[in-house]
Each structure stands twice: as structure tokens, then as C-alpha cells.
Amino acid sequence: EAQVTQNPRYLITVTGKKLTVTCSQNMNHEYMSWYRQDPGLGLRQIYYSMNVEVTDKGDVPEGYKVSRKEKRNFPLILESPSPNQTSLYFCASSLRGGAPGELFFGEGSRLTVL
Amino acid sequence: AQSVTQLGSHVSVSEGALVLLRCNYSSSVPPYLFWYVQYPNQGLQLLLKYTTGATLVKGINGFEAEFKKSETSFHLTKPSAHMSDAAEYFCAVTGTSYDKVIFGPGTSLSVIP
């Protein structure tokens, strides 16, 4: 089954404790992206990757890091989480060369930073 | 800069009534436009998209949208609402650069029995 898998789905952590949210897709997609969803703001792009070893900042990259060492994986790293990073996070992927913007989403990771 | 506005953060309709969710966009290049739906505790899934060609686009679950360039709109409609349509709906726009998808703030649709 074609899918984007995120882990963990739910996480409660404390300020300053480094954490990683993993994202993996099995569709051989070149493009991957992270979004955060906050009430009234819709989805905002954090980072994206056009291909392996190619990453770029989205609209709200502060406090986050990413890496793309393999085509299928695109982890999101919070080096020192803060309460304003409490949010619902989505990983998405897209087949480069297909319809631009047609994204396939994971089920989301709800993060709470105390 | 590209942006999306959705009129009405919450819309309620009766079961069997017309669904109309409004989306207006701003784009400096010919836009590609999308509607995504998010059911509770799930990720977003594509409902329909406009890239080029026919301006009336049909999607899944009986939804359709019409691209109106002169009005910079891409409103979503469904003739008859079903209880299962209750969800959050997001309009999105991307430029031909492909590297960004700009989402609107979303509209929560409630269907009243």
C-alpha cells in the first residue's frame, strides 16, 4: 500500500529535550516536505526537499532541522523544543514531474512541548 | 506573493443541501489550484485539482470546483451534502516553481441531520 508513515503519532516532551519525528514514504517520490498545522493558520511549510541531499527552508523553519540522506526518509529534528512548537505536524511527499503540488500526506504527529 | 483566503472558518449545512466553500487566491503566475480534505485524526487527501484545460473540475465524493480567472476564485461545491462530508477543507495554490504549496486557513464543514 502506498503511504507516508510518521512516528511518533503523539508525543509529550519538555522544553529543551531534543526529539526527532521520522517520516518515510514507499512511493519513490523525490519531493518531501514538512508542515505544521495550527488552528486558524492552516498548514505552513517548515522545510522541503526536492531530492536526496537537497533541502530548503519553507515559511517557518526556525527551531527545526531536517536531513535527506535517503530518498524514502525525511526526519524532522527539534534540537531544543519550546512550547511554541506545540503543534500538529504533517509530512508529505510528491512525485516530481507529476502535477505540481499534488501531495500525499502522513497521518500527522501531535507534539506537545511543556 | 501567492496566497489563499477561504471565506468562513466554519460552515454548517443541512443534510441534502448544497455545499459551497469559498476560495480566493492571489498568484503572480498561472496557478495550479487544489482542494484537500482532512477527516478527523487523519492527514489531508486530495479532493480535486486544476492545472490547465477545463475550468470545471470534478473530484472524488461528488465534489467539483470551478476555476474563474477573472474572479481569482476556485470555489468548491457539492449538490447534496452527506453526513460523511463533515471534515476540514483546505484550498491550496502553487506556482509553476513546484517547490511550494500555499494552503488557506481551512473551512470546517458541519452537516446537520
GROMACS .gro file of C-alpha atoms in nm:
model
  227
    1GLU     CA    1   0.000   0.000   0.000
    2ALA     CA    2   0.132   0.343  -0.097
    3GLN     CA    3   0.176   0.553   0.213
    4VAL     CA    4   0.362   0.813   0.410
    5THR     CA    5   0.441   0.695   0.762
    6GLN     CA    6   0.518   0.925   1.052
    7ASN     CA    7   0.634   0.835   1.401
    8PRO     CA    8   0.552   0.903   1.673
    9ARG     CA    9   0.188   0.991   1.625
   10TYR     CA   10   0.166   1.152   1.968
   11LEU     CA   11   0.444   1.291   2.184
   12ILE     CA   12   0.462   1.495   2.500
   13THR     CA   13   0.803   1.631   2.585
   14VAL     CA   14   0.966   1.906   2.789
   15THR     CA   15   1.142   2.223   2.682
   16GLY     CA   16   1.493   2.163   2.558
   17LYS     CA   17   1.479   1.787   2.516
   18LYS     CA   18   1.585   1.701   2.162
   19LEU     CA   19   1.344   1.496   1.960
   20THR     CA   20   1.310   1.355   1.611
   21VAL     CA   21   0.992   1.287   1.416
   22THR     CA   22   1.052   1.031   1.146
   23CYS     CA   23   0.888   1.027   0.805
   24SER     CA   24   0.912   0.754   0.546
   25GLN     CA   25   0.739   0.709   0.208
   26ASN     CA   26   0.726   0.399  -0.010
   27MET     CA   27   0.626   0.562  -0.339
   28ASN     CA   28   0.973   0.651  -0.466
   29HIS     CA   29   0.877   1.020  -0.451
   30GLU     CA   30   1.153   1.273  -0.500
   31TYR     CA   31   0.982   1.562  -0.321
   32MET     CA   32   0.917   1.559   0.054
   33SER     CA   33   0.802   1.831   0.287
   34TRP     CA   34   0.712   1.907   0.648
   35TYR     CA   35   0.419   2.120   0.754
   36ARG     CA   36   0.280   2.232   1.084
   37GLN     CA   37  -0.090   2.285   1.133
   38ASP     CA   38  -0.220   2.538   1.383
   39PRO     CA   39  -0.580   2.650   1.435
   40GLY     CA   40  -0.677   2.938   1.209
   41LEU     CA   41  -0.345   2.931   1.025
   42GLY     CA   42  -0.387   2.628   0.803
   43LEU     CA   43  -0.072   2.443   0.708
   44ARG     CA   44   0.260   2.620   0.698
   45GLN     CA   45   0.565   2.473   0.533
   46ILE     CA   46   0.867   2.415   0.756
   47TYR     CA   47   1.123   2.255   0.524
   48TYR     CA   48   1.114   2.073   0.197
   49SER     CA   49   1.343   1.855  -0.010
   50MET     CA   50   1.349   1.826  -0.387
   51ASN     CA   51   1.574   1.520  -0.378
   52VAL     CA   52   1.839   1.337  -0.177
   53GLU     CA   53   2.083   1.577  -0.010
   54VAL     CA   54   1.879   1.876  -0.131
   55THR     CA   55   1.680   2.062   0.135
   56ASP     CA   56   1.548   2.414   0.165
   57LYS     CA   57   1.363   2.630   0.412
   58GLY     CA   58   0.991   2.681   0.396
   59ASP     CA   59   0.800   2.961   0.561
   60VAL     CA   60   0.858   2.872   0.928
   61PRO     CA   61   1.196   2.693   0.956
   62GLU     CA   62   1.317   2.847   1.285
   63GLY     CA   63   1.385   2.586   1.553
   64TYR     CA   64   1.379   2.291   1.313
   65LYS     CA   65   1.632   2.087   1.120
   66VAL     CA   66   1.592   1.824   0.853
   67SER     CA   67   1.809   1.585   0.658
   68ARG     CA   68   1.758   1.380   0.341
   69LYS     CA   69   2.019   1.108   0.329
   70GLU     CA   70   1.791   0.856   0.164
   71LYS     CA   71   1.513   0.908  -0.085
   72ARG     CA   72   1.246   0.749   0.130
   73ASN     CA   73   1.321   0.919   0.464
   74PHE     CA   74   1.290   1.280   0.573
   75PRO     CA   75   1.319   1.321   0.951
   76LEU     CA   76   1.227   1.642   1.132
   77ILE     CA   77   1.457   1.733   1.419
   78LEU     CA   78   1.378   1.969   1.705
   79GLU     CA   79   1.714   2.034   1.870
   80SER     CA   80   1.574   2.230   2.165
   81PRO     CA   81   1.194   2.225   2.158
   82SER     CA   82   1.000   2.516   2.300
   83PRO     CA   83   0.630   2.548   2.389
   84ASN     CA   84   0.559   2.748   2.072
   85GLN     CA   85   0.645   2.434   1.875
   86THR     CA   86   0.343   2.258   2.020
   87SER     CA   87   0.153   2.173   1.705
   88LEU     CA   88   0.029   1.906   1.468
   89TYR     CA   89   0.298   1.810   1.219
   90PHE     CA   90   0.248   1.656   0.878
   91CYS     CA   91   0.497   1.501   0.643
   92ALA     CA   92   0.405   1.493   0.276
   93SER     CA   93   0.559   1.365  -0.045
   94SER     CA   94   0.506   1.423  -0.413
   95LEU     CA   95   0.629   1.270  -0.737
   96ARG     CA   96   0.845   1.526  -0.906
   97GLY     CA   97   0.737   1.563  -1.265
   98GLY     CA   98   0.376   1.494  -1.184
   99ALA     CA   99   0.110   1.754  -1.117
  100PRO     CA  100   0.279   2.020  -0.909
  101GLY     CA  101   0.157   2.034  -0.557
  102GLU     CA  102  -0.029   1.701  -0.553
  103LEU     CA  103   0.085   1.594  -0.211
  104PHE     CA  104   0.043   1.267  -0.025
  105PHE     CA  105   0.024   1.318   0.350
  106GLY     CA  106   0.108   1.114   0.653
  107GLU     CA  107  -0.145   1.088   0.935
  108GLY     CA  108   0.022   1.352   1.145
  109SER     CA  109   0.225   1.376   1.464
  110ARG     CA  110   0.078   1.571   1.753
  111LEU     CA  111   0.355   1.725   1.958
  112THR     CA  112   0.314   1.891   2.297
  113VAL     CA  113   0.609   2.075   2.450
  114LEU     CA  114   0.570   2.156   2.820
  115ALA     CA  115   0.332   3.663  -0.347
  116GLN     CA  116   0.088   3.380  -0.365
  117SER     CA  117  -0.180   3.347  -0.102
  118VAL     CA  118  -0.514   3.182  -0.039
  119THR     CA  119  -0.816   3.306   0.150
  120GLN     CA  120  -1.114   3.098   0.249
  121LEU     CA  121  -1.429   3.280   0.344
  122GLY     CA  122  -1.583   3.130   0.654
  123SER     CA  123  -1.384   2.925   0.901
  124HIS     CA  124  -1.698   2.724   0.983
  125VAL     CA  125  -1.985   2.634   0.753
  126SER     CA  126  -2.294   2.437   0.853
  127VAL     CA  127  -2.536   2.284   0.606
  128SER     CA  128  -2.829   2.051   0.638
  129GLU     CA  129  -2.803   1.700   0.502
  130GLY     CA  130  -2.909   1.708   0.138
  131ALA     CA  131  -2.842   2.080   0.098
  132LEU     CA  132  -2.593   2.242  -0.135
  133VAL     CA  133  -2.237   2.270  -0.011
  134LEU     CA  134  -2.045   2.582  -0.114
  135LEU     CA  135  -1.698   2.651   0.024
  136ARG     CA  136  -1.529   2.964  -0.100
  137CYS     CA  137  -1.168   3.007  -0.202
  138ASN     CA  138  -0.992   3.307  -0.349
  139TYR     CA  139  -0.628   3.314  -0.441
  140SER     CA  140  -0.357   3.555  -0.531
  141SER     CA  141  -0.088   3.443  -0.770
  142SER     CA  142   0.173   3.615  -0.984
  143VAL     CA  143   0.190   3.321  -1.223
  144PRO     CA  144  -0.076   3.096  -1.376
  145PRO     CA  145  -0.190   2.900  -1.076
  146TYR     CA  146  -0.237   2.536  -1.006
  147LEU     CA  147  -0.521   2.503  -0.757
  148PHE     CA  148  -0.623   2.228  -0.521
  149TRP     CA  149  -0.878   2.130  -0.264
  150TYR     CA  150  -0.773   1.893   0.010
  151VAL     CA  151  -0.997   1.733   0.272
  152GLN     CA  152  -0.898   1.635   0.624
  153TYR     CA  153  -1.116   1.395   0.819
  154PRO     CA  154  -1.079   1.386   1.198
  155ASN     CA  155  -0.746   1.246   1.315
  156GLN     CA  156  -0.625   1.191   0.962
  157GLY     CA  157  -0.388   1.351   0.717
  158LEU     CA  158  -0.502   1.554   0.420
  159GLN     CA  159  -0.605   1.389   0.098
  160LEU     CA  160  -0.652   1.541  -0.243
  161LEU     CA  161  -1.013   1.612  -0.337
  162LEU     CA  162  -0.955   1.768  -0.676
  163LYS     CA  163  -0.712   1.982  -0.869
  164TYR     CA  164  -0.697   2.231  -1.151
  165THR     CA  165  -0.383   2.251  -1.359
  166THR     CA  166  -0.474   2.352  -1.713
  167GLY     CA  167  -0.761   2.299  -1.955
  168ALA     CA  168  -1.123   2.263  -1.847
  169THR     CA  169  -1.209   2.511  -1.575
  170LEU     CA  170  -1.477   2.292  -1.417
  171VAL     CA  171  -1.301   2.020  -1.228
  172LYS     CA  172  -1.466   1.712  -1.083
  173GLY     CA  173  -1.325   1.536  -0.783
  174ILE     CA  174  -1.399   1.249  -0.552
  175ASN     CA  175  -1.717   1.205  -0.348
  176GLY     CA  176  -1.928   1.421  -0.581
  177PHE     CA  177  -1.737   1.744  -0.527
  178GLU     CA  178  -1.648   1.984  -0.804
  179ALA     CA  179  -1.484   2.325  -0.833
  180GLU     CA  180  -1.469   2.591  -1.100
  181PHE     CA  181  -1.163   2.798  -1.177
  182LYS     CA  182  -1.262   3.157  -1.253
  183LYS     CA  183  -0.959   3.356  -1.351
  184SER     CA  184  -1.140   3.689  -1.369
  185GLU     CA  185  -1.261   3.646  -1.010
  186THR     CA  186  -0.943   3.471  -0.887
  187SER     CA  187  -1.170   3.211  -0.731
  188PHE     CA  188  -1.184   2.835  -0.702
  189HIS     CA  189  -1.500   2.762  -0.503
  190LEU     CA  190  -1.586   2.406  -0.403
  191THR     CA  191  -1.940   2.275  -0.441
  192LYS     CA  192  -2.143   1.961  -0.392
  193PRO     CA  193  -2.512   1.947  -0.482
  194SER     CA  194  -2.625   1.741  -0.184
  195ALA     CA  195  -2.440   1.718   0.147
  196HIS     CA  196  -2.396   1.388   0.321
  197MET     CA  197  -2.311   1.331   0.686
  198SER     CA  198  -1.980   1.180   0.580
  199ASP     CA  199  -1.877   1.514   0.425
  200ALA     CA  200  -1.818   1.665   0.769
  201ALA     CA  201  -1.449   1.750   0.767
  202GLU     CA  202  -1.195   2.030   0.731
  203TYR     CA  203  -1.140   2.156   0.378
  204PHE     CA  204  -0.828   2.334   0.258
  205CYS     CA  205  -0.782   2.527  -0.061
  206ALA     CA  206  -0.424   2.547  -0.189
  207VAL     CA  207  -0.229   2.715  -0.467
  208THR     CA  208   0.113   2.652  -0.612
  209GLY     CA  209   0.315   2.829  -0.870
  210THR     CA  210   0.494   2.659  -1.152
  211SER     CA  211   0.812   2.660  -0.946
  212TYR     CA  212   0.663   2.350  -0.783
  213ASP     CA  213   0.859   2.385  -0.463
  214LYS     CA  214   0.581   2.541  -0.261
  215VAL     CA  215   0.220   2.472  -0.189
  216ILE     CA  216   0.041   2.754  -0.011
  217PHE     CA  217  -0.258   2.648   0.196
  218GLY     CA  218  -0.553   2.851   0.304
  219PRO     CA  219  -0.661   2.856   0.670
  220GLY     CA  220  -0.926   2.592   0.616
  221THR     CA  221  -1.303   2.570   0.644
  222SER     CA  222  -1.467   2.330   0.884
  223LEU     CA  223  -1.784   2.182   0.736
  224SER     CA  224  -2.059   2.054   0.963
  225VAL     CA  225  -2.354   1.860   0.826
  226ILE     CA  226  -2.674   1.875   1.029
  227PRO     CA  227  -2.911   1.578   1.012
   0.00000   0.00000   0.00000
